[in-house]
Amino acid sequence: MSRFDLSRRSFIKQCVVGGVAVYSAPMLFNAGKANAAMVSDELMEQWKGAGKPKFRLDGIAKVTGQKIYGRDYRAMDMDGWPDTQHYGFILRANKADHRFEGIDLSAIPENAKPSQVITSATLKNAGIKLPGFFGDKMLLAKGQTPDYLGHAVALLIFNNFASFKAAKTRLQFSDSAVIYGEKTPLTSESKDPLASWRIVRSEGENGANGVDNYSTLSDGLFFPDYVDHQPVWPTEGDKSGSTGQRAIYYADQMAKQMDEEDWFIFEQDYQTQSIEPMMMEPEAFNGWFDRASGTLHTVLTIQSPHDFYLQAGEMIEHSQYKDQITKLVVHSPFIGGGFGAKDHSIFPYYGLMASLLTDKPVHIANDRFEQFQSGLKRHPFKMHHKLAIDKKTLKFKALISDMVIDGGGRLNFTGSVTMVGASALQGVYYLPQNDITAVAHPSQNPDCGSMRGYGTLQSMSSMEMMVNESAEKLNVDPFKLRLANIMQPGYRNTQGAIPNGALRYQEMLELAQKHDIWVNRQQKKQQFEANNPGKKYGVGFGIVTKDYGTGANAPSTQVSITKEGKIVIRLASMEMGTGTDTSQGTLVQQYLGNMADEVFLGEVTLWDVMKLKETDSPYFISQDKQDEMQKDPRWTPVIAMASSASQSSYFQSHTTSIAAKIVFEQGLWPAAIEIWRTQFFNNDHAPADFTDVNNAHWVDGKLTAAGYPPLSIDILAHKAHTMGLVTGVMVHAFNRWSWAESEFVIEGKSSKLAIDALALQYGSGASNSKQALMGKSGYHLLDRTRVNYPNTSMNHAMVTYYAPCATLCEIAVQEGSGEVEVLATHTWLECGRVIVEKLVEGQIEGGLVMGLGHVLHEYLPLGEEGAGNGTWNLNRYQVPLAKHVGVWNLTHTILPPLSESDPTKGMAEVVMIPIVPAIVEAVYQAIGTRFYHLPISKKEIKKALS
């Protein structure tokens, strides 16, 4: 038996949710065989290369198989847990058009019968229900029609693995385990849309840089009524009327212009499919309700542990066990991939429910069949676009779009995915007028969530496909058409907001236009097809720009330095294979001269030191309410954020950099001055002249200034601790497309910082008064003296942070089989200042492969033939393999930053998108047939060639 030693956690912080004390134990450690989060001192020294890491912080553990993921843990591995445990199996409905009338377990052998059968009635008696975010019907009651395929109807608990396995084998694909009654209409047919958005903009008389006649940002949002479960938008336009009437007025004017002007009109339908995220690790949960101590222990495999804290507290609060539970301990181990599908997943709440209702630890883990059936999916889109282009100038004049989104059977992030997909449609192009409507409907399909791409993959790919085809119909070079219409800095997006920073789209287009793949495409086509009978050659291009962030980002970081000079970082972010620990551990060397020695991830309750509180939704709070609440120095619009939406490189780095800078300026720098002043300067006879922090420079990990002897970090840290200077900093920030700014008094001086909460830790030699300021928490929590939060009207901007990416590809189509062979690709990415280049390169390559899967291989049919029937796995679902990728010819260009002050941009999602329209165009150039739905199958290509 192995035990996972938790004693290396030097602290376990506590908070209270729903009256229950919540303890965070973010990482699990095996002090023996499985050193999951640490490397030896010797390897750590090797990790710290000359200015950049030599390998990922978790690289050794990954390649040696020592990195342990959440689903690997059992009760016997957990310190203090019993050695034995239960196993749970969720029984699901594979029909959504019949009433559920019960379950039949007669197929299970007597020696494998479940010890408990948990049904809707069980939950009702126990007062257990889902957190509000997920809706109702955690388990379907008898007589009800499932809301969707895969709706859970019962949870079976088994005393041991053998009986669990025997029973699951009999039940998982059984047609008789779930009893159905009469046929009924789909429940989705009786529900209103899950979300409806309409983005209207009309450029003003001063053009792209001027004041708009109408825009979402300046005029606000408006929404439809629902009649017979369909959206009904206002029909009466009025230039001086309400928000909706003004929008309709300008939308009608635009539609009239498109009919009357001598513009080129391109109109087309597009469709994208349902996709399985296919993360390496299917979802799992391990939990134990220790009734003797009143402690509920959980081990999660999710991207957003903070949200689990809040929602688990809500779930416990309404149950009969509320008064029996005094502590909720949550372990957040490494998770094997996320791609958004482990962000706000419903799965852990079934584990929580099972833990409450059983007397031993219980383990529930999806196999791949179950993950296909019940996991979050990418939203399918149906789109109708109408684009107007001036024939003489080639300028885009107007765009009308109607999108219909399948949100699945249970509401998740469909509302924001729909909004983001609509707002992203314009891609890199400027549109003087637009009327974009996007409506998401419920369906019988598995629920859809925040899978990588978040609606933009679907909409922007179709925009690029329109541009490629429009160029052909106008008989102009596609680069010429693009260059005539790209967004310039200061131009407004479809919502009327100005994107932040420089827009380097023209630079990327000009680089791609000169690339060998493009310049020599016609010559190569002739040569390739002559040398390869039976194969057709084609080249395609796509360029997109993807928003990153959510408009309510709230990162937190703690940076501290030990007396021995070790740098320790603690973060709210999770590690999902993106290298967050490596990048953040590298980032601090800008201010501390050295990379981190330890990086702890997934911290949740640590931040309770700052005593933050939130009230209203950051997306719907009024300006008046925000003005009122921000007077409280402990109030913030949002306390925490999930590890999603490409948030770590920009948002998490923001607080990491600020925390490290304060440690330097308030700790290491004054320590250095004191050493230089007393040991290397005649301070008794003359004033020191090296007090300007701007003169400080780190050289080979040592600090020097004004020609004074370089000092190593261990010497500086020891001095800072001895003097009682700042040796630890904890910060929290908020971003609504701009950072909140606050003023704090630090060591008697006022400082303006782009954060909204700050706590300091002083060295071991601190005076009694400073020790008192830190108190029991170990931190001196400062009150901000002033704060400036971005106006709530910025919510109407929807997005303003963008990272662009472009891809050229050359492919060959095998006429006999219809198979597409990727010969070579080249990607251009502009991601600002790069922290760790190898991590960016890994994202480029991995993202491109995901995009190839979307455009050529991955497909789940909708309805009863799709994933919801429980029979899908990799034997039926094709993911791209090495042979599909052109693995030896994936090249890229990362644009250098404009300066060292460039921000680091979130780009983990954008890298998968441009390959999609590039492949679609390349297939057309190869075989002469255009496709308007995804994926493009071999069968369809073969048919087109016949």
mmCIF file of C-alpha atoms in Angstrom, residues 187-397:
data_model
loop_
_atom_site.group_PDB
_atom_site.id
_atom_site.type_symbol
_atom_site.label_atom_id
_atom_site.label_comp_id
_atom_site.label_asym_id
_atom_site.label_seq_id
_atom_site.Cartn_x
_atom_site.Cartn_y
_atom_site.Cartn_z
ATOM 1 C CA THR A 187 -38.526 18.056 -24.174
ATOM 2 C CA SER A 188 -36.322 20.489 -26.084
ATOM 3 C CA GLU A 189 -39.265 21.255 -28.370
ATOM 4 C CA SER A 190 -41.132 22.841 -25.464
ATOM 5 C CA LYS A 191 -38.276 25.096 -24.332
ATOM 6 C CA ASP A 192 -37.311 28.636 -25.260
ATOM 7 C CA PRO A 193 -33.904 29.326 -26.790
ATOM 8 C CA LEU A 194 -30.944 29.097 -24.464
ATOM 9 C CA ALA A 195 -29.544 32.413 -25.705
ATOM 10 C CA SER A 196 -30.277 35.105 -28.272
ATOM 11 C CA TRP A 197 -27.867 37.854 -29.340
ATOM 12 C CA ARG A 198 -28.015 40.522 -32.003
ATOM 13 C CA ILE A 199 -25.045 42.734 -32.819
ATOM 14 C CA VAL A 200 -25.884 45.762 -34.965
ATOM 15 C CA ARG A 201 -23.461 48.505 -35.926
ATOM 16 C CA SER A 202 -23.657 51.418 -38.348
ATOM 17 C CA GLU A 203 -20.537 53.437 -39.028
ATOM 18 C CA GLY A 204 -20.835 57.210 -38.530
ATOM 19 C CA GLU A 205 -20.034 59.939 -41.015
ATOM 20 C CA ASN A 206 -16.366 60.056 -39.963
ATOM 21 C CA GLY A 207 -15.809 56.431 -40.871
ATOM 22 C CA ALA A 208 -13.880 53.714 -39.086
ATOM 23 C CA ASN A 209 -12.315 56.034 -36.506
ATOM 24 C CA GLY A 210 -15.351 58.194 -35.831
ATOM 25 C CA VAL A 211 -18.442 58.011 -33.667
ATOM 26 C CA ASP A 212 -20.889 55.327 -34.748
ATOM 27 C CA ASN A 213 -24.478 56.019 -35.700
ATOM 28 C CA TYR A 214 -25.323 52.944 -33.661
ATOM 29 C CA SER A 215 -23.355 50.200 -31.945
ATOM 30 C CA THR A 216 -23.704 47.703 -29.153
ATOM 31 C CA LEU A 217 -20.993 49.437 -27.144
ATOM 32 C CA SER A 218 -22.501 52.913 -27.340
ATOM 33 C CA ASP A 219 -26.207 52.026 -27.368
ATOM 34 C CA GLY A 220 -26.382 48.791 -25.389
ATOM 35 C CA LEU A 221 -27.878 45.356 -25.933
ATOM 36 C CA PHE A 222 -31.438 44.438 -26.844
ATOM 37 C CA PHE A 223 -33.158 41.075 -26.802
ATOM 38 C CA PRO A 224 -36.151 39.401 -28.449
ATOM 39 C CA ASP A 225 -39.430 38.166 -27.106
ATOM 40 C CA TYR A 226 -40.130 34.443 -27.407
ATOM 41 C CA VAL A 227 -43.283 33.240 -29.148
ATOM 42 C CA ASP A 228 -43.810 29.510 -29.629
ATOM 43 C CA HIS A 229 -40.203 29.048 -28.457
ATOM 44 C CA GLN A 230 -38.815 31.137 -31.279
ATOM 45 C CA PRO A 231 -37.182 34.578 -30.983
ATOM 46 C CA VAL A 232 -39.241 37.510 -32.211
ATOM 47 C CA TRP A 233 -37.136 40.635 -32.642
ATOM 48 C CA PRO A 234 -38.542 44.166 -32.764
ATOM 49 C CA THR A 235 -39.881 44.996 -36.219
ATOM 50 C CA GLU A 236 -40.478 48.729 -35.999
ATOM 51 C CA GLY A 237 -37.366 50.754 -36.636
ATOM 52 C CA ASP A 238 -37.084 54.230 -35.147
ATOM 53 C CA LYS A 239 -33.930 56.336 -35.417
ATOM 54 C CA SER A 240 -34.860 58.170 -32.217
ATOM 55 C CA GLY A 241 -36.535 55.314 -30.371
ATOM 56 C CA SER A 242 -35.445 52.692 -27.871
ATOM 57 C CA THR A 243 -32.224 50.698 -28.172
ATOM 58 C CA GLY A 244 -33.987 47.931 -30.081
ATOM 59 C CA GLN A 245 -35.888 50.328 -32.359
ATOM 60 C CA ARG A 246 -32.688 52.201 -33.215
ATOM 61 C CA ALA A 247 -30.920 48.934 -33.975
ATOM 62 C CA ILE A 248 -33.708 47.788 -36.275
ATOM 63 C CA TYR A 249 -33.738 51.154 -38.040
ATOM 64 C CA TYR A 250 -30.064 50.869 -38.979
ATOM 65 C CA ALA A 251 -30.362 47.149 -39.737
ATOM 66 C CA ASP A 252 -33.209 47.909 -42.148
ATOM 67 C CA GLN A 253 -31.219 50.719 -43.760
ATOM 68 C CA MET A 254 -28.335 48.342 -44.329
ATOM 69 C CA ALA A 255 -30.528 45.613 -45.818
ATOM 70 C CA LYS A 256 -32.101 48.193 -48.140
ATOM 71 C CA GLN A 257 -28.660 49.369 -49.272
ATOM 72 C CA MET A 258 -27.598 45.815 -50.042
ATOM 73 C CA ASP A 259 -30.614 45.470 -52.293
ATOM 74 C CA GLU A 260 -30.199 48.817 -54.049
ATOM 75 C CA GLU A 261 -26.464 49.437 -54.396
ATOM 76 C CA ASP A 262 -24.409 47.971 -57.214
ATOM 77 C CA TRP A 263 -22.396 45.883 -54.801
ATOM 78 C CA PHE A 264 -21.158 42.347 -55.228
ATOM 79 C CA ILE A 265 -23.268 40.198 -52.902
ATOM 80 C CA PHE A 266 -21.948 36.875 -51.679
ATOM 81 C CA GLU A 267 -24.490 34.712 -49.868
ATOM 82 C CA GLN A 268 -23.927 31.217 -48.512
ATOM 83 C CA ASP A 269 -24.864 28.671 -45.837
ATOM 84 C CA TYR A 270 -22.268 26.953 -43.648
ATOM 85 C CA GLN A 271 -22.500 24.179 -41.098
ATOM 86 C CA THR A 272 -20.161 22.750 -38.462
ATOM 87 C CA GLN A 273 -20.388 19.508 -36.559
ATOM 88 C CA SER A 274 -20.443 18.189 -33.012
ATOM 89 C CA ILE A 275 -16.971 17.412 -31.675
ATOM 90 C CA GLU A 276 -15.659 15.356 -28.752
ATOM 91 C CA PRO A 277 -12.832 17.131 -26.861
ATOM 92 C CA MET A 278 -10.865 13.878 -26.554
ATOM 93 C CA MET A 279 -8.683 14.980 -23.653
ATOM 94 C CA MET A 280 -6.185 12.375 -22.525
ATOM 95 C CA GLU A 281 -7.869 11.766 -19.174
ATOM 96 C CA PRO A 282 -11.617 11.088 -19.058
ATOM 97 C CA GLU A 283 -13.347 12.655 -16.064
ATOM 98 C CA ALA A 284 -13.068 11.042 -12.654
ATOM 99 C CA PHE A 285 -13.922 11.709 -9.008
ATOM 100 C CA ASN A 286 -12.935 10.203 -5.686
ATOM 101 C CA GLY A 287 -14.682 11.209 -2.490
ATOM 102 C CA TRP A 288 -15.192 10.192 1.116
ATOM 103 C CA PHE A 289 -17.604 11.521 3.698
ATOM 104 C CA ASP A 290 -15.883 10.893 7.027
ATOM 105 C CA ARG A 291 -18.928 11.089 9.258
ATOM 106 C CA ALA A 292 -16.903 10.686 12.431
ATOM 107 C CA SER A 293 -15.108 13.987 11.852
ATOM 108 C CA GLY A 294 -17.766 15.654 9.718
ATOM 109 C CA THR A 295 -15.268 16.006 6.859
ATOM 110 C CA LEU A 296 -16.118 15.534 3.202
ATOM 111 C CA HIS A 297 -12.995 14.744 1.173
ATOM 112 C CA THR A 298 -12.904 15.061 -2.621
ATOM 113 C CA VAL A 299 -10.364 14.536 -5.398
ATOM 114 C CA LEU A 300 -11.258 16.398 -8.601
ATOM 115 C CA THR A 301 -10.189 16.395 -12.251
ATOM 116 C CA ILE A 302 -11.513 19.784 -13.316
ATOM 117 C CA GLN A 303 -10.231 23.107 -14.638
ATOM 118 C CA SER A 304 -12.125 25.319 -12.198
ATOM 119 C CA PRO A 305 -11.748 24.140 -8.587
ATOM 120 C CA HIS A 306 -12.815 27.506 -7.205
ATOM 121 C CA ASP A 307 -16.182 27.205 -8.905
ATOM 122 C CA PHE A 308 -16.528 23.713 -7.465
ATOM 123 C CA TYR A 309 -15.975 25.167 -4.007
ATOM 124 C CA LEU A 310 -18.826 27.605 -4.413
ATOM 125 C CA GLN A 311 -21.201 25.209 -6.134
ATOM 126 C CA ALA A 312 -20.419 22.302 -3.814
ATOM 127 C CA GLY A 313 -21.195 24.620 -0.918
ATOM 128 C CA GLU A 314 -24.509 25.471 -2.548
ATOM 129 C CA MET A 315 -25.294 21.786 -3.035
ATOM 130 C CA ILE A 316 -24.438 20.903 0.570
ATOM 131 C CA GLU A 317 -26.360 23.899 1.885
ATOM 132 C CA HIS A 318 -29.638 22.523 0.498
ATOM 133 C CA SER A 319 -29.091 18.914 1.563
ATOM 134 C CA GLN A 320 -30.019 17.135 4.778
ATOM 135 C CA TYR A 321 -26.304 16.702 5.485
ATOM 136 C CA LYS A 322 -25.679 20.400 5.971
ATOM 137 C CA ASP A 323 -25.416 20.158 9.725
ATOM 138 C CA GLN A 324 -23.308 16.998 9.615
ATOM 139 C CA ILE A 325 -20.513 18.450 7.476
ATOM 140 C CA THR A 326 -18.059 20.800 9.099
ATOM 141 C CA LYS A 327 -15.245 20.562 6.549
ATOM 142 C CA LEU A 328 -14.960 20.090 2.789
ATOM 143 C CA VAL A 329 -11.441 19.154 1.699
ATOM 144 C CA VAL A 330 -10.773 19.472 -2.012
ATOM 145 C CA HIS A 331 -7.702 18.055 -3.724
ATOM 146 C CA SER A 332 -6.992 19.389 -7.217
ATOM 147 C CA PRO A 333 -4.337 17.158 -8.771
ATOM 148 C CA PHE A 334 -2.900 17.362 -12.254
ATOM 149 C CA ILE A 335 -5.543 16.868 -14.929
ATOM 150 C CA GLY A 336 -4.797 15.177 -18.218
ATOM 151 C CA GLY A 337 -6.022 17.797 -20.651
ATOM 152 C CA GLY A 338 -8.984 20.097 -20.508
ATOM 153 C CA PHE A 339 -9.611 22.073 -23.708
ATOM 154 C CA GLY A 340 -12.500 23.756 -21.877
ATOM 155 C CA ALA A 341 -14.397 20.491 -21.465
ATOM 156 C CA LYS A 342 -13.425 20.268 -17.791
ATOM 157 C CA ASP A 343 -14.514 23.822 -17.111
ATOM 158 C CA HIS A 344 -17.861 23.818 -15.282
ATOM 159 C CA SER A 345 -18.404 20.143 -15.956
ATOM 160 C CA ILE A 346 -21.404 18.580 -14.230
ATOM 161 C CA PHE A 347 -19.528 15.347 -13.561
ATOM 162 C CA PRO A 348 -17.987 16.090 -10.123
ATOM 163 C CA TYR A 349 -21.402 16.832 -8.639
ATOM 164 C CA TYR A 350 -22.458 13.233 -9.260
ATOM 165 C CA GLY A 351 -19.371 12.219 -7.327
ATOM 166 C CA LEU A 352 -20.243 14.660 -4.562
ATOM 167 C CA MET A 353 -23.761 13.250 -4.431
ATOM 168 C CA ALA A 354 -22.402 9.698 -4.213
ATOM 169 C CA SER A 355 -20.016 10.662 -1.416
ATOM 170 C CA LEU A 356 -22.851 12.108 0.654
ATOM 171 C CA LEU A 357 -24.941 8.966 0.287
ATOM 172 C CA THR A 358 -22.330 6.267 0.926
ATOM 173 C CA ASP A 359 -20.478 5.140 4.037
ATOM 174 C CA LYS A 360 -17.094 4.523 2.405
ATOM 175 C CA PRO A 361 -14.930 6.313 -0.130
ATOM 176 C CA VAL A 362 -16.456 6.128 -3.607
ATOM 177 C CA HIS A 363 -14.699 6.275 -6.942
ATOM 178 C CA ILE A 364 -16.511 7.220 -10.156
ATOM 179 C CA ALA A 365 -14.579 7.378 -13.401
ATOM 180 C CA ASN A 366 -15.781 7.610 -16.970
ATOM 181 C CA ASP A 367 -14.366 5.202 -19.456
ATOM 182 C CA ARG A 368 -14.045 6.547 -22.978
ATOM 183 C CA PHE A 369 -17.540 5.358 -23.987
ATOM 184 C CA GLU A 370 -19.044 7.193 -21.021
ATOM 185 C CA GLN A 371 -17.011 10.304 -21.703
ATOM 186 C CA PHE A 372 -18.297 10.401 -25.277
ATOM 187 C CA GLN A 373 -21.853 9.999 -24.033
ATOM 188 C CA SER A 374 -21.855 12.458 -21.141
ATOM 189 C CA GLY A 375 -18.957 14.891 -21.601
ATOM 190 C CA LEU A 376 -19.264 18.434 -22.900
ATOM 191 C CA LYS A 377 -19.157 18.863 -26.680
ATOM 192 C CA ARG A 378 -18.321 21.615 -29.141
ATOM 193 C CA HIS A 379 -21.418 23.497 -30.286
ATOM 194 C CA PRO A 380 -22.628 22.730 -33.826
ATOM 195 C CA PHE A 381 -23.363 25.903 -35.826
ATOM 196 C CA LYS A 382 -25.624 26.549 -38.809
ATOM 197 C CA MET A 383 -24.868 29.893 -40.427
ATOM 198 C CA HIS A 384 -26.284 31.974 -43.242
ATOM 199 C CA HIS A 385 -24.036 34.869 -44.257
ATOM 200 C CA LYS A 386 -24.579 37.692 -46.728
ATOM 201 C CA LEU A 387 -21.521 39.833 -47.488
ATOM 202 C CA ALA A 388 -21.566 43.006 -49.621
ATOM 203 C CA ILE A 389 -18.375 44.147 -51.403
ATOM 204 C CA ASP A 390 -17.749 47.299 -53.435
ATOM 205 C CA LYS A 391 -16.703 46.035 -56.866
ATOM 206 C CA LYS A 392 -14.377 48.977 -57.535
ATOM 207 C CA THR A 393 -12.617 49.456 -54.217
ATOM 208 C CA LEU A 394 -12.973 45.838 -53.024
ATOM 209 C CA LYS A 395 -14.055 47.226 -49.655
ATOM 210 C CA PHE A 396 -16.472 45.235 -47.525
ATOM 211 C CA LYS A 397 -19.617 47.336 -47.149
#
